[in-house]
Coordinates of C-alpha atoms in Angstrom, one line a residue:
Chain F
X1 CA 27.0 51.3 16.3
X2 CA 28.8 48.1 15.8
X3 CA 28.4 44.4 16.4
X4 CA 26.0 41.6 15.5
X5 CA 23.1 40.9 17.9
X6 CA 21.2 37.6 17.6
X7 CA 17.8 37.0 19.1
X8 CA 18.3 33.7 20.9
X9 CA 15.4 31.3 21.3
X10 CA 14.8 28.9 24.2
X11 CA 12.7 25.9 23.4
X12 CA 11.4 24.2 26.5
X13 CA 14.5 23.3 28.5
X14 CA 17.1 23.8 25.8
X15 CA 18.6 26.4 23.5
X16 CA 16.7 26.4 20.2
X17 CA 18.8 25.1 17.3
X18 CA 18.0 28.3 15.4
X19 CA 20.3 30.1 17.9
X20 CA 23.3 28.1 16.8
X21 CA 22.4 28.4 13.2
X22 CA 22.3 32.2 13.6
X23 CA 25.6 32.2 15.4
X24 CA 27.2 30.5 12.4
X25 CA 25.6 33.0 10.0
X26 CA 26.8 35.8 12.4
X27 CA 30.4 34.5 12.6
X28 CA 30.6 34.3 8.8
X29 CA 29.6 38.0 8.6
X30 CA 32.0 38.8 11.4
X31 CA 34.8 37.3 9.4
X32 CA 34.4 40.2 6.9
X33 CA 33.2 42.9 9.3
X34 CA 35.3 42.1 12.3
X35 CA 32.2 42.5 14.5
X36 CA 31.5 40.8 17.8
X37 CA 28.7 38.3 17.7
X38 CA 26.4 38.6 20.7
X39 CA 23.3 36.6 21.6
X40 CA 20.4 38.1 23.6
X41 CA 18.5 35.6 25.7
X42 CA 15.1 36.7 26.9
X43 CA 12.9 34.8 29.4
X44 CA 11.8 34.3 32.9
X45 CA 15.2 32.9 34.0
X46 CA 17.4 32.8 30.8
X47 CA 20.8 32.9 32.6
X48 CA 21.1 29.1 32.7
X49 CA 21.3 29.0 28.8
X50 CA 24.1 31.6 28.5
X51 CA 26.8 28.9 28.5
X52 CA 25.0 26.9 25.8
X53 CA 24.8 30.1 23.7
X54 CA 28.6 30.7 24.0
X55 CA 29.2 27.0 23.2
X56 CA 27.0 27.5 20.1
X57 CA 29.2 30.3 18.8
X58 CA 28.3 33.5 20.6
X59 CA 31.2 35.8 21.7
X60 CA 29.0 37.5 24.3
X61 CA 25.6 36.9 25.9
X62 CA 23.1 39.5 27.0
X63 CA 20.4 38.2 29.3
X64 CA 17.1 39.9 29.8
X65 CA 15.1 38.4 32.7
X66 CA 11.5 39.3 33.5
X67 CA 8.5 37.3 34.7
X68 CA 6.5 38.8 31.8
X69 CA 8.9 37.0 29.4
X70 CA 8.3 33.6 31.0
X71 CA 5.4 32.5 28.8
X72 CA 6.6 33.8 25.4
X73 CA 4.0 36.5 24.6
X74 CA 5.3 38.1 21.5
X75 CA 4.4 41.6 22.5
X76 CA 6.4 41.4 25.6
X77 CA 9.4 39.9 23.7
X78 CA 9.2 42.6 21.2
X79 CA 9.2 45.4 23.8
X80 CA 12.1 43.8 25.7
X81 CA 14.2 43.0 22.6
X82 CA 13.7 46.6 21.3
X83 CA 15.2 47.9 24.5
X84 CA 18.0 45.4 24.3
X85 CA 18.8 46.6 20.8
X86 CA 18.7 50.2 21.8
X87 CA 21.0 49.5 24.8
X88 CA 23.6 47.5 22.7
X89 CA 23.3 49.5 19.4
X90 CA 24.3 46.7 17.0
X91 CA 24.8 47.3 13.3
X92 CA 23.2 44.0 12.4
X93 CA 20.4 42.1 14.1
X94 CA 19.8 38.4 13.2
X95 CA 16.5 36.8 13.9
X96 CA 15.3 33.3 12.9
X97 CA 12.2 32.9 10.8
X98 CA 10.5 31.0 13.5
X99 CA 6.9 31.3 14.7
X100 CA 8.2 34.2 16.9
X101 CA 10.8 35.7 14.7
X102 CA 8.9 36.0 11.4
X103 CA 6.6 38.5 13.1
X104 CA 9.0 40.0 15.7
X105 CA 11.7 40.9 13.2
X106 CA 9.5 43.0 10.9
X107 CA 7.6 44.6 13.8
X108 CA 10.9 45.6 15.4
X109 CA 12.0 47.2 12.2
X110 CA 8.8 49.1 11.7
X111 CA 8.9 50.2 15.3
X112 CA 12.5 51.5 15.0
X113 CA 12.1 52.8 11.5
X114 CA 14.9 50.7 10.1
X115 CA 15.1 48.2 7.2
X116 CA 14.4 44.5 7.4
X117 CA 15.0 41.6 5.0
X118 CA 12.5 38.7 5.5
X119 CA 13.2 35.0 4.9
X120 CA 16.9 35.3 4.0
X121 CA 18.8 32.2 2.8
X122 CA 22.2 33.9 2.4
X123 CA 23.8 37.0 3.9
X124 CA 27.0 38.8 2.9
X125 CA 28.8 42.1 3.8
X126 CA 30.0 44.5 1.2
X127 CA 33.6 45.2 2.2
X128 CA 33.6 48.8 0.9
X129 CA 30.4 50.0 2.5
X130 CA 30.1 47.5 5.3
X131 CA 26.4 47.1 4.5
X132 CA 24.7 43.7 4.4
X133 CA 23.2 42.1 1.3
X134 CA 20.6 39.4 1.6
X135 CA 19.5 36.7 -0.8
X136 CA 15.8 35.7 -0.5
X137 CA 13.4 33.5 -2.5
X138 CA 10.5 35.5 -3.9
X139 CA 7.5 34.7 -6.2
X140 CA 7.0 31.4 -4.3
X141 CA 10.6 30.4 -5.1
X142 CA 10.3 31.1 -8.9
X143 CA 12.9 33.9 -8.5
X144 CA 15.7 35.0 -6.2
X145 CA 16.1 38.6 -5.0
X146 CA 19.2 40.1 -3.7
X147 CA 18.6 43.2 -1.5
X148 CA 21.0 45.6 0.1
X149 CA 20.2 47.7 3.1
X150 CA 20.1 51.5 2.4
X151 CA 21.3 54.3 4.6
X152 CA 23.2 53.7 7.8
X153 CA 20.6 52.4 10.2
X154 CA 20.4 49.1 12.0
X155 CA 20.0 46.2 9.5
X156 CA 17.6 43.5 10.6
X157 CA 17.7 40.1 8.8
X158 CA 15.2 37.4 9.4
X159 CA 16.9 34.1 8.4
X160 CA 15.2 31.0 7.2
X161 CA 15.8 28.0 9.5
X162 CA 18.0 25.1 8.4
X163 CA 19.9 27.2 5.8
X164 CA 23.0 26.5 7.7
X165 CA 23.8 23.8 10.1
X166 CA 24.0 24.5 13.8
X167 CA 27.6 23.8 14.9
X168 CA 28.4 21.0 17.4
X169 CA 28.5 22.8 20.8
X170 CA 32.1 23.7 21.7
X171 CA 32.3 23.9 25.5
X172 CA 35.9 25.2 25.4
X173 CA 34.6 28.5 24.1
X174 CA 34.5 31.4 26.6
X175 CA 32.7 34.7 26.7
X176 CA 31.2 37.3 28.9
X177 CA 27.6 37.3 30.1
X178 CA 25.9 40.6 30.9
X179 CA 22.5 41.2 32.3
X180 CA 20.4 44.0 30.7
X181 CA 17.6 45.6 32.6
X182 CA 14.5 46.6 30.7
X183 CA 11.2 48.2 31.7
X184 CA 8.3 46.0 31.0
X185 CA 4.7 46.6 31.8
X186 CA 2.0 44.0 31.3
X187 CA 0.0 46.6 29.3
X188 CA 2.4 46.1 26.3
X189 CA 0.7 42.7 25.7
X190 CA -2.1 43.8 23.4
X191 CA -2.7 40.4 21.7
X192 CA -2.6 37.7 24.3
X193 CA -2.2 34.0 23.7
X194 CA -4.6 32.3 26.1
X195 CA -4.3 28.7 25.0
X196 CA -2.1 26.4 22.8
X197 CA -3.7 23.3 21.2
X198 CA -1.1 20.8 20.0
X199 CA -2.0 18.0 17.6
X200 CA 0.4 15.2 18.4
X201 CA 1.6 13.6 15.2
X202 CA 2.0 9.8 15.0
X203 CA 5.4 8.3 14.2
X204 CA 8.3 10.3 12.8
X205 CA 7.9 14.1 12.5
X206 CA 7.8 15.4 9.0
X207 CA 10.5 18.0 9.7
X208 CA 12.8 15.4 11.2
X209 CA 12.2 12.5 8.8
X210 CA 15.1 11.2 6.6
X211 CA 12.6 9.8 4.1
X212 CA 9.4 11.6 3.2
X213 CA 6.7 10.3 0.8
X214 CA 4.2 13.0 -0.4
X215 CA 1.1 13.0 -2.6
X216 CA -0.6 15.7 -4.5
X217 CA -3.9 16.7 -6.1
X218 CA -3.4 14.1 -8.8
X219 CA -4.2 11.3 -6.3
X220 CA -7.8 12.4 -6.5
X221 CA -8.9 11.6 -3.0
X222 CA -8.2 10.5 0.6
X223 CA -7.8 6.7 0.0
X224 CA -4.5 6.7 -1.9
X225 CA -2.9 8.6 1.0
X226 CA -3.4 5.5 3.2
X227 CA -1.3 3.6 0.7
X228 CA 1.4 6.4 0.8
X229 CA 1.3 6.3 4.6
X230 CA 2.0 2.6 4.5
X231 CA 4.9 3.2 2.2
X232 CA 6.3 5.9 4.4
X233 CA 6.0 3.7 7.5
X234 CA 7.7 0.8 5.7
X235 CA 10.6 3.1 4.9
X236 CA 10.7 4.5 8.4
X237 CA 9.8 7.9 7.1
X238 CA 6.9 10.3 7.3
X239 CA 4.1 11.2 4.9
X240 CA 3.4 14.7 3.5
X241 CA 1.1 16.3 1.0
X242 CA 0.8 19.3 -1.3
X243 CA -1.3 22.3 -0.4
X244 CA -3.8 21.4 -3.0
X245 CA -4.4 18.0 -1.3
X246 CA -4.8 19.6 2.1
X247 CA -7.1 22.4 0.8
X248 CA -9.2 19.7 -0.8
X249 CA -9.8 18.3 2.7
X250 CA -8.2 14.9 2.1
X251 CA -5.6 15.6 4.8
X252 CA -5.1 17.9 7.7
X253 CA -2.9 21.0 7.0
X254 CA -0.3 19.6 9.4
X255 CA 0.8 17.4 6.5
X256 CA 1.4 20.3 4.1
X257 CA 4.9 20.7 2.7
X258 CA 5.6 24.0 1.1
X259 CA 6.2 27.7 1.5
X260 CA 3.3 28.2 3.9
X261 CA 3.5 24.6 5.2
X262 CA 6.4 22.6 6.6
X263 CA 10.0 22.8 5.5
X264 CA 11.5 19.4 5.1
X265 CA 15.1 18.3 4.7
X266 CA 15.1 14.5 4.1
X267 CA 17.7 12.5 2.3
X268 CA 15.1 11.0 0.1
X269 CA 11.8 12.8 -1.0
X270 CA 9.4 10.6 -3.0
X271 CA 6.5 12.6 -4.6
X272 CA 3.5 11.0 -6.2
X273 CA 1.2 13.0 -8.5
X274 CA 2.7 16.3 -7.4
X275 CA 3.3 18.8 -10.2
X276 CA 6.0 20.7 -8.3
X277 CA 4.5 24.2 -8.1
X278 CA 7.2 26.6 -6.8
X279 CA 5.0 27.0 -3.7
X280 CA 5.6 23.4 -2.9
X281 CA 9.2 23.2 -3.9
X282 CA 10.0 26.1 -1.5
X283 CA 9.3 23.6 1.3
X284 CA 11.6 20.8 0.1
X285 CA 14.6 22.6 -1.5
X286 CA 16.7 21.1 1.3
X287 CA 15.9 17.5 0.2
X288 CA 19.1 15.7 -0.9
X289 CA 17.3 13.5 -3.5
X290 CA 13.9 14.1 -5.0
X291 CA 12.0 11.2 -6.8
X292 CA 8.8 11.8 -8.8
X293 CA 6.1 9.7 -10.2
X294 CA 4.0 11.9 -12.5
X295 CA 2.1 11.4 -15.7
X296 CA 3.1 14.8 -17.1
X297 CA 6.7 14.6 -18.4
X298 CA 6.8 18.4 -18.5
X299 CA 5.8 18.7 -14.8
X300 CA 8.0 21.2 -12.9
X301 CA 8.9 18.5 -10.3
X302 CA 11.2 16.7 -12.7
X303 CA 13.4 19.8 -12.9
X304 CA 14.5 19.1 -9.3
X305 CA 14.5 15.3 -9.5
X306 CA 17.3 12.8 -9.3
X307 CA 15.0 10.0 -10.6
X308 CA 11.7 10.1 -12.2
X309 CA 9.0 7.9 -13.7
X310 CA 6.6 9.3 -16.3
X311 CA 3.4 7.3 -15.9
X312 CA 0.1 6.6 -14.2
X313 CA 0.6 6.4 -10.4
X314 CA -2.2 3.9 -10.2
X315 CA 0.0 1.4 -12.1
X316 CA 3.5 2.6 -11.1
X317 CA 2.9 2.8 -7.3
X318 CA 1.7 -0.8 -6.5
X319 CA 4.7 -2.3 -8.3
X320 CA 7.1 0.2 -6.7
X321 CA 5.7 -0.6 -3.2
X322 CA 5.8 -4.3 -3.8
X323 CA 9.5 -4.2 -4.9
X324 CA 10.4 -1.9 -2.0
X325 CA 8.8 -4.3 0.4
X326 CA 10.8 -7.3 -1.1
X327 CA 14.0 -5.3 -1.0
X328 CA 13.5 -4.3 2.6
X329 CA 12.5 -7.7 3.8
X330 CA 15.2 -9.7 1.9
Chain S
X1 CA -22.9 45.7 16.8
X2 CA -21.8 48.0 14.0
X3 CA -18.5 46.8 12.7
X4 CA -16.3 48.5 10.2
X5 CA -14.0 46.0 8.5
X6 CA -11.2 47.0 6.2
X7 CA -9.6 44.2 4.0
X8 CA -6.3 45.1 2.4
X9 CA -5.9 43.4 -1.0
X10 CA -3.1 43.4 -3.5
X11 CA -3.1 42.9 -7.3
X12 CA -0.4 40.3 -8.1
X13 CA 1.0 38.4 -11.1
X14 CA -1.0 35.1 -11.3
X15 CA 1.0 32.7 -9.2
X16 CA -0.4 29.8 -11.3
X17 CA 1.6 31.2 -14.3
X18 CA 3.5 28.2 -15.6
X19 CA 7.2 28.2 -14.8
X20 CA 7.9 28.2 -18.5
X21 CA 6.1 31.5 -18.9
X22 CA 7.7 33.2 -15.9
X23 CA 10.1 35.9 -17.1
X24 CA 12.2 38.6 -15.5
X25 CA 13.4 41.8 -17.1
X26 CA 16.9 42.0 -15.6
X27 CA 17.3 45.7 -16.4
X28 CA 14.1 46.9 -14.5
X29 CA 14.4 44.0 -12.1
X30 CA 10.7 43.2 -12.4
X31 CA 8.7 40.2 -13.4
X32 CA 7.2 40.5 -16.9
X33 CA 3.6 39.5 -16.8
X34 CA 3.0 36.5 -19.2
X35 CA 1.0 37.4 -22.3
X36 CA -2.7 36.6 -21.9
X37 CA -2.5 35.8 -18.2
X38 CA -4.2 38.6 -16.3
X39 CA -3.2 39.5 -12.8
X40 CA -5.3 38.3 -9.8
X41 CA -6.2 39.4 -6.3
X42 CA -3.6 37.8 -4.1
X43 CA -4.9 34.4 -3.0
X44 CA -4.5 34.9 0.8
X45 CA -6.3 38.3 0.4
X46 CA -9.3 36.5 -1.0
X47 CA -9.2 34.3 2.1
X48 CA -9.3 37.6 4.1
X49 CA -12.3 38.8 2.2
X50 CA -13.9 35.4 2.9
X51 CA -13.2 35.9 6.7
X52 CA -14.7 39.4 6.5
X53 CA -17.9 38.0 4.9
X54 CA -18.2 35.3 7.5
X55 CA -17.9 37.9 10.3
X56 CA -20.5 40.0 8.5
X57 CA -22.9 37.1 8.3
X58 CA -22.5 36.4 12.0
X59 CA -22.9 40.0 13.2
X60 CA -25.5 41.4 10.8
X61 CA -24.3 45.1 11.0
X62 CA -20.9 45.1 9.4
X63 CA -19.5 47.1 6.5
X64 CA -16.6 45.7 4.4
X65 CA -14.2 48.1 2.7
X66 CA -11.6 46.7 0.5
X67 CA -8.4 48.8 0.2
X68 CA -5.5 48.5 -2.2
X69 CA -2.4 50.6 -3.0
X70 CA -0.6 50.4 -6.3
X71 CA -0.8 51.5 -9.9
X72 CA -1.9 49.8 -13.1
X73 CA -5.0 48.3 -11.5
X74 CA -7.2 46.1 -13.7
X75 CA -10.6 47.0 -12.6
X76 CA -12.3 43.7 -13.4
X77 CA -9.7 42.0 -11.2
X78 CA -9.9 44.4 -8.3
X79 CA -13.7 44.3 -8.3
X80 CA -13.7 40.6 -7.5
X81 CA -14.0 41.1 -3.7
X82 CA -17.0 43.3 -4.4
X83 CA -18.6 40.5 -6.4
X84 CA -17.9 38.2 -3.5
X85 CA -20.0 40.5 -1.3
X86 CA -17.7 43.3 0.0
X87 CA -19.5 46.7 0.3
X88 CA -17.0 49.2 -1.2
X89 CA -13.6 49.4 -2.9
X90 CA -11.0 52.1 -2.3
X91 CA -7.9 52.3 -4.5
X92 CA -4.9 54.5 -3.8
X93 CA -3.9 54.5 -7.5
X94 CA -0.7 56.5 -8.2
X95 CA 2.6 55.8 -9.9
X96 CA 4.2 57.1 -6.7
X97 CA 2.9 54.0 -4.9
X98 CA 3.4 51.6 -7.8
X99 CA 6.7 50.1 -6.8
X100 CA 7.1 50.4 -3.0
X101 CA 8.9 48.1 -0.6
X102 CA 7.1 46.6 2.3
X103 CA 7.9 49.6 4.5
X104 CA 6.4 52.0 1.9
X105 CA 3.4 49.8 1.3
X106 CA 2.6 49.6 5.0
X107 CA 2.9 53.3 5.3
X108 CA 0.7 54.0 2.4
X109 CA -2.0 51.6 3.6
X110 CA -1.8 53.0 7.2
X111 CA -2.3 56.5 5.9
X112 CA -5.2 55.5 3.8
X113 CA -6.8 53.7 6.7
X114 CA -6.4 56.9 8.8
X115 CA -8.2 58.8 6.1
X116 CA -11.0 56.2 6.1
X117 CA -11.2 57.0 9.8
X118 CA -13.6 54.5 11.1
X119 CA -12.3 50.9 11.5
X120 CA -12.7 48.1 14.0
X121 CA -10.9 45.3 12.2
X122 CA -8.2 45.3 9.6
X123 CA -7.8 42.0 7.8
X124 CA -5.0 41.1 5.4
X125 CA -3.8 37.9 3.7
X126 CA -0.9 36.3 5.5
X127 CA 1.5 37.2 2.7
X128 CA 1.4 38.2 -0.9
X129 CA 2.4 35.6 -3.6
X130 CA 4.8 38.0 -5.3
X131 CA 7.4 39.1 -2.7
X132 CA 6.3 36.6 0.0
X133 CA 7.3 39.1 2.7
X134 CA 4.5 38.7 5.2
X135 CA 5.5 42.1 6.6
X136 CA 3.0 44.7 5.4
X137 CA 0.2 43.8 7.9
X138 CA 2.8 43.9 10.8
X139 CA 3.8 47.4 9.6
X140 CA 0.2 48.6 9.5
X141 CA -0.3 47.4 13.1
X142 CA 2.9 49.1 14.3
X143 CA 2.3 52.4 12.5
X144 CA -1.3 52.6 13.8
X145 CA -0.4 51.2 17.2
X146 CA -2.8 48.3 17.0
X147 CA -2.7 44.7 18.3
X148 CA -1.6 42.3 15.6
X149 CA -2.4 38.6 15.3
X150 CA -1.1 36.6 12.3
X151 CA -2.0 33.4 10.4
X152 CA -5.6 33.1 11.5
X153 CA -7.3 29.8 10.5
X154 CA -10.4 30.9 12.5
X155 CA -11.6 34.3 13.6
X156 CA -14.6 35.4 15.7
X157 CA -15.6 38.9 16.8
X158 CA -17.6 39.6 19.9
X159 CA -18.2 42.5 22.2
X160 CA -14.9 41.8 24.0
X161 CA -12.9 41.9 20.9
X162 CA -11.4 39.4 18.5
X163 CA -10.6 35.7 19.1
X164 CA -8.3 34.0 16.7
X165 CA -7.0 30.4 16.2
X166 CA -3.5 31.1 14.9
X167 CA -2.2 28.2 12.9
X168 CA 1.0 26.5 14.1
X169 CA 2.9 23.7 12.4
X170 CA 1.5 21.2 14.9
X171 CA -1.7 22.7 16.1
X172 CA -2.9 26.2 16.9
X173 CA -2.9 29.0 19.5
X174 CA -5.9 30.8 20.8
X175 CA -5.1 34.5 20.8
X176 CA -7.4 37.4 21.9
X177 CA -7.2 41.1 21.4
X178 CA -9.3 44.2 21.8
X179 CA -10.6 46.0 18.8
X180 CA -9.4 47.7 16.7
X181 CA -6.9 45.1 15.6
X182 CA -5.0 43.8 12.6
X183 CA -5.4 40.1 11.8
X184 CA -3.8 38.1 8.9
X185 CA -5.7 35.2 7.4
X186 CA -4.3 31.9 6.1
X187 CA -5.8 29.4 3.6
X188 CA -6.7 27.0 6.4
X189 CA -9.7 29.3 7.0
X190 CA -11.3 27.7 4.0
X191 CA -11.8 28.4 0.3
X192 CA -13.0 31.8 -0.7
X193 CA -16.5 31.8 -2.0
X194 CA -17.2 32.1 -5.8
X195 CA -18.9 35.3 -6.8
X196 CA -22.6 34.7 -7.6
X197 CA -24.2 36.2 -10.7
X198 CA -26.1 38.6 -8.5
X199 CA -22.8 39.6 -6.8
X200 CA -21.2 40.2 -10.2
X201 CA -24.1 42.4 -11.3
X202 CA -24.0 44.4 -8.0
X203 CA -20.2 44.8 -8.2
X204 CA -20.5 46.1 -11.8
X205 CA -22.7 48.9 -10.7
X206 CA -20.3 50.0 -8.0
X207 CA -17.7 52.7 -8.7
X208 CA -14.5 52.4 -6.7
X209 CA -13.3 55.4 -4.7
X210 CA -9.9 56.4 -6.2
X211 CA -7.4 58.5 -4.3
X212 CA -3.9 59.7 -5.4
X213 CA -0.9 59.7 -3.1
X214 CA -1.3 63.4 -2.2
X215 CA -4.9 63.0 -1.2
X216 CA -3.8 60.4 1.3
X217 CA -1.2 62.8 2.6
X218 CA 1.8 60.7 1.5
X219 CA 5.2 62.4 1.1
X220 CA 8.0 61.1 -1.0
X221 CA 10.3 60.7 2.1
X222 CA 7.8 58.4 3.7
X223 CA 7.9 56.1 0.8
X224 CA 11.7 55.9 0.1
X225 CA 13.1 52.3 0.0
X226 CA 14.8 50.9 3.1
X227 CA 16.1 48.1 0.9
X228 CA 17.6 48.4 -2.5
X229 CA 16.8 45.5 -4.9
X230 CA 20.1 44.8 -6.6
X231 CA 19.4 41.6 -8.4
X232 CA 16.3 39.6 -9.4
X233 CA 16.9 36.3 -11.3
X234 CA 15.4 32.9 -11.9
X235 CA 17.5 30.2 -10.1
X236 CA 19.0 27.5 -12.3
X237 CA 18.6 23.9 -11.1
X238 CA 21.7 21.8 -11.4
X239 CA 19.8 18.6 -11.0
X240 CA 19.6 16.3 -14.0
X241 CA 16.7 13.9 -13.8
X242 CA 17.3 10.3 -14.7
X243 CA 14.1 8.9 -16.2
X244 CA 13.4 5.3 -15.4
X245 CA 11.6 3.6 -18.3
X246 CA 10.4 0.0 -18.1
X247 CA 8.3 -2.0 -20.5
X248 CA 5.1 -0.6 -18.9
X249 CA 4.2 1.6 -15.9
X250 CA 4.3 -1.3 -13.4
X251 CA 7.8 -2.3 -14.7
X252 CA 8.9 1.3 -14.3
X253 CA 7.8 1.3 -10.7
X254 CA 9.7 -1.9 -10.1
X255 CA 12.9 -0.6 -11.8
X256 CA 12.6 2.7 -9.7
X257 CA 12.6 0.7 -6.5
X258 CA 15.7 -1.2 -7.7
X259 CA 17.4 2.0 -8.7
X260 CA 16.8 3.6 -5.3
X261 CA 18.3 0.5 -3.6
X262 CA 21.3 0.6 -6.0
X263 CA 21.8 4.3 -5.1
X264 CA 21.5 3.2 -1.4
X265 CA 18.6 5.6 -0.8
X266 CA 16.4 2.9 0.6

């Protein structure tokens, strides 16, 4: 049992960025353990992405092709990936905490009777034991837990996206591609996705925005969010909200930033009337600069802020927006 | 149609505990509950109770059993689902199951569900606000060999099985499965109802069924940790906030904009 196996993800007609991120994480572990870093690509016709996976940092690619894998049913993926793991016997399996991975990783672990660490933000290898340790936020981000895999079984780590940067593709890299054959019956699909309804968002996507403006429960209603949306659009950014504001029905949950909402990584994150509960901060810990307008000077949000104003948003915000507008238009 | 619904619920440290009162004992590597702040039923588990009640209202003949595994239960807290309208409460209450990892918790819950015997739908919160693993429901499904659908913002039960709207970051998926199945519920489903006075009275007259680990048939080996918790600590922020203070609030807003321009952030 040796080697690091990554569950690659294909998004539409490209290799998902999580695959490159995991290759970076895997190569960092391999620097200590000396393991080979392999990527498993599952799909209807995954072979065409093998070169991309190697350019993204894989030493080797395993492909698993089956018509049942073409439309991304998780039960089929799980069955196929379990067989790929059994055939390649890695010591470490890396999976992204994506829509697919956050369920597939733990289910694989329970199915195989091995340990799994969910939502890891940092991984390391103990040089003496060769076992992996993982750092993960718990209690909504109030605390950090370091966990170490017990025993000698396969170690499955589900890694939070955007904790490392995917490398620029290096097309000079070379590596072997090997096709694995698995047995897959349609009866393994016990929960079947029959439809996907996508709500197209207007303007810049929250996850991609370099500037995000968010409001919280303190705004008191729907109307102030129109003002925030105007500010976001003026700055070429996107608008978000706290869970409390979404739960109140002022905004759709697609605007929610936080542990169970969207993870954002803007250069500038402007929050208005957001207290900064750890649940919210878990979704914006990757923001380079946080700015807060809040009337409570003890609000948790100020602990993460570069700049803050203690005051009534009703009075602070209009003057702020007016000045921003002047600066941008001058 | 007669429907047996099991809702798995966990007693957790109140996640609304102010950050200033949040303490960790580094020796035991456990969170020290803040004085005077009682534990609560995990918020997403209350969403799961709400989902069960909505299904019961739509189907007329459903029984809702709330199941929890742990130790040190506060009965008034754990009875809340009963006061919301659930029919019965079963607690696997034993020091042996008081500090399990997700693997052990899923095993203990799955064994308890086997002991209950009759079940059509197992509902859980999408994750617990203490360890944020979102793994236990997946484990229950794998151990019992059931279909599993996560993060339901809408759930309907019919003769063909269960239909779920699974929340995505930019929409939702419609997912179907036959019963019995495990489904996890998210807050998008809607606020859990408040207990009525009548509900509280009814709940106060109900006695939970309490099992110990051996009655559920749990062995020590089954519950051993797959992961060892080696450190638990409160992260320190290295950010120092520069407070912008003008003559009044409006002036502060103006100065904030100027500061952001000076810092080349806008």
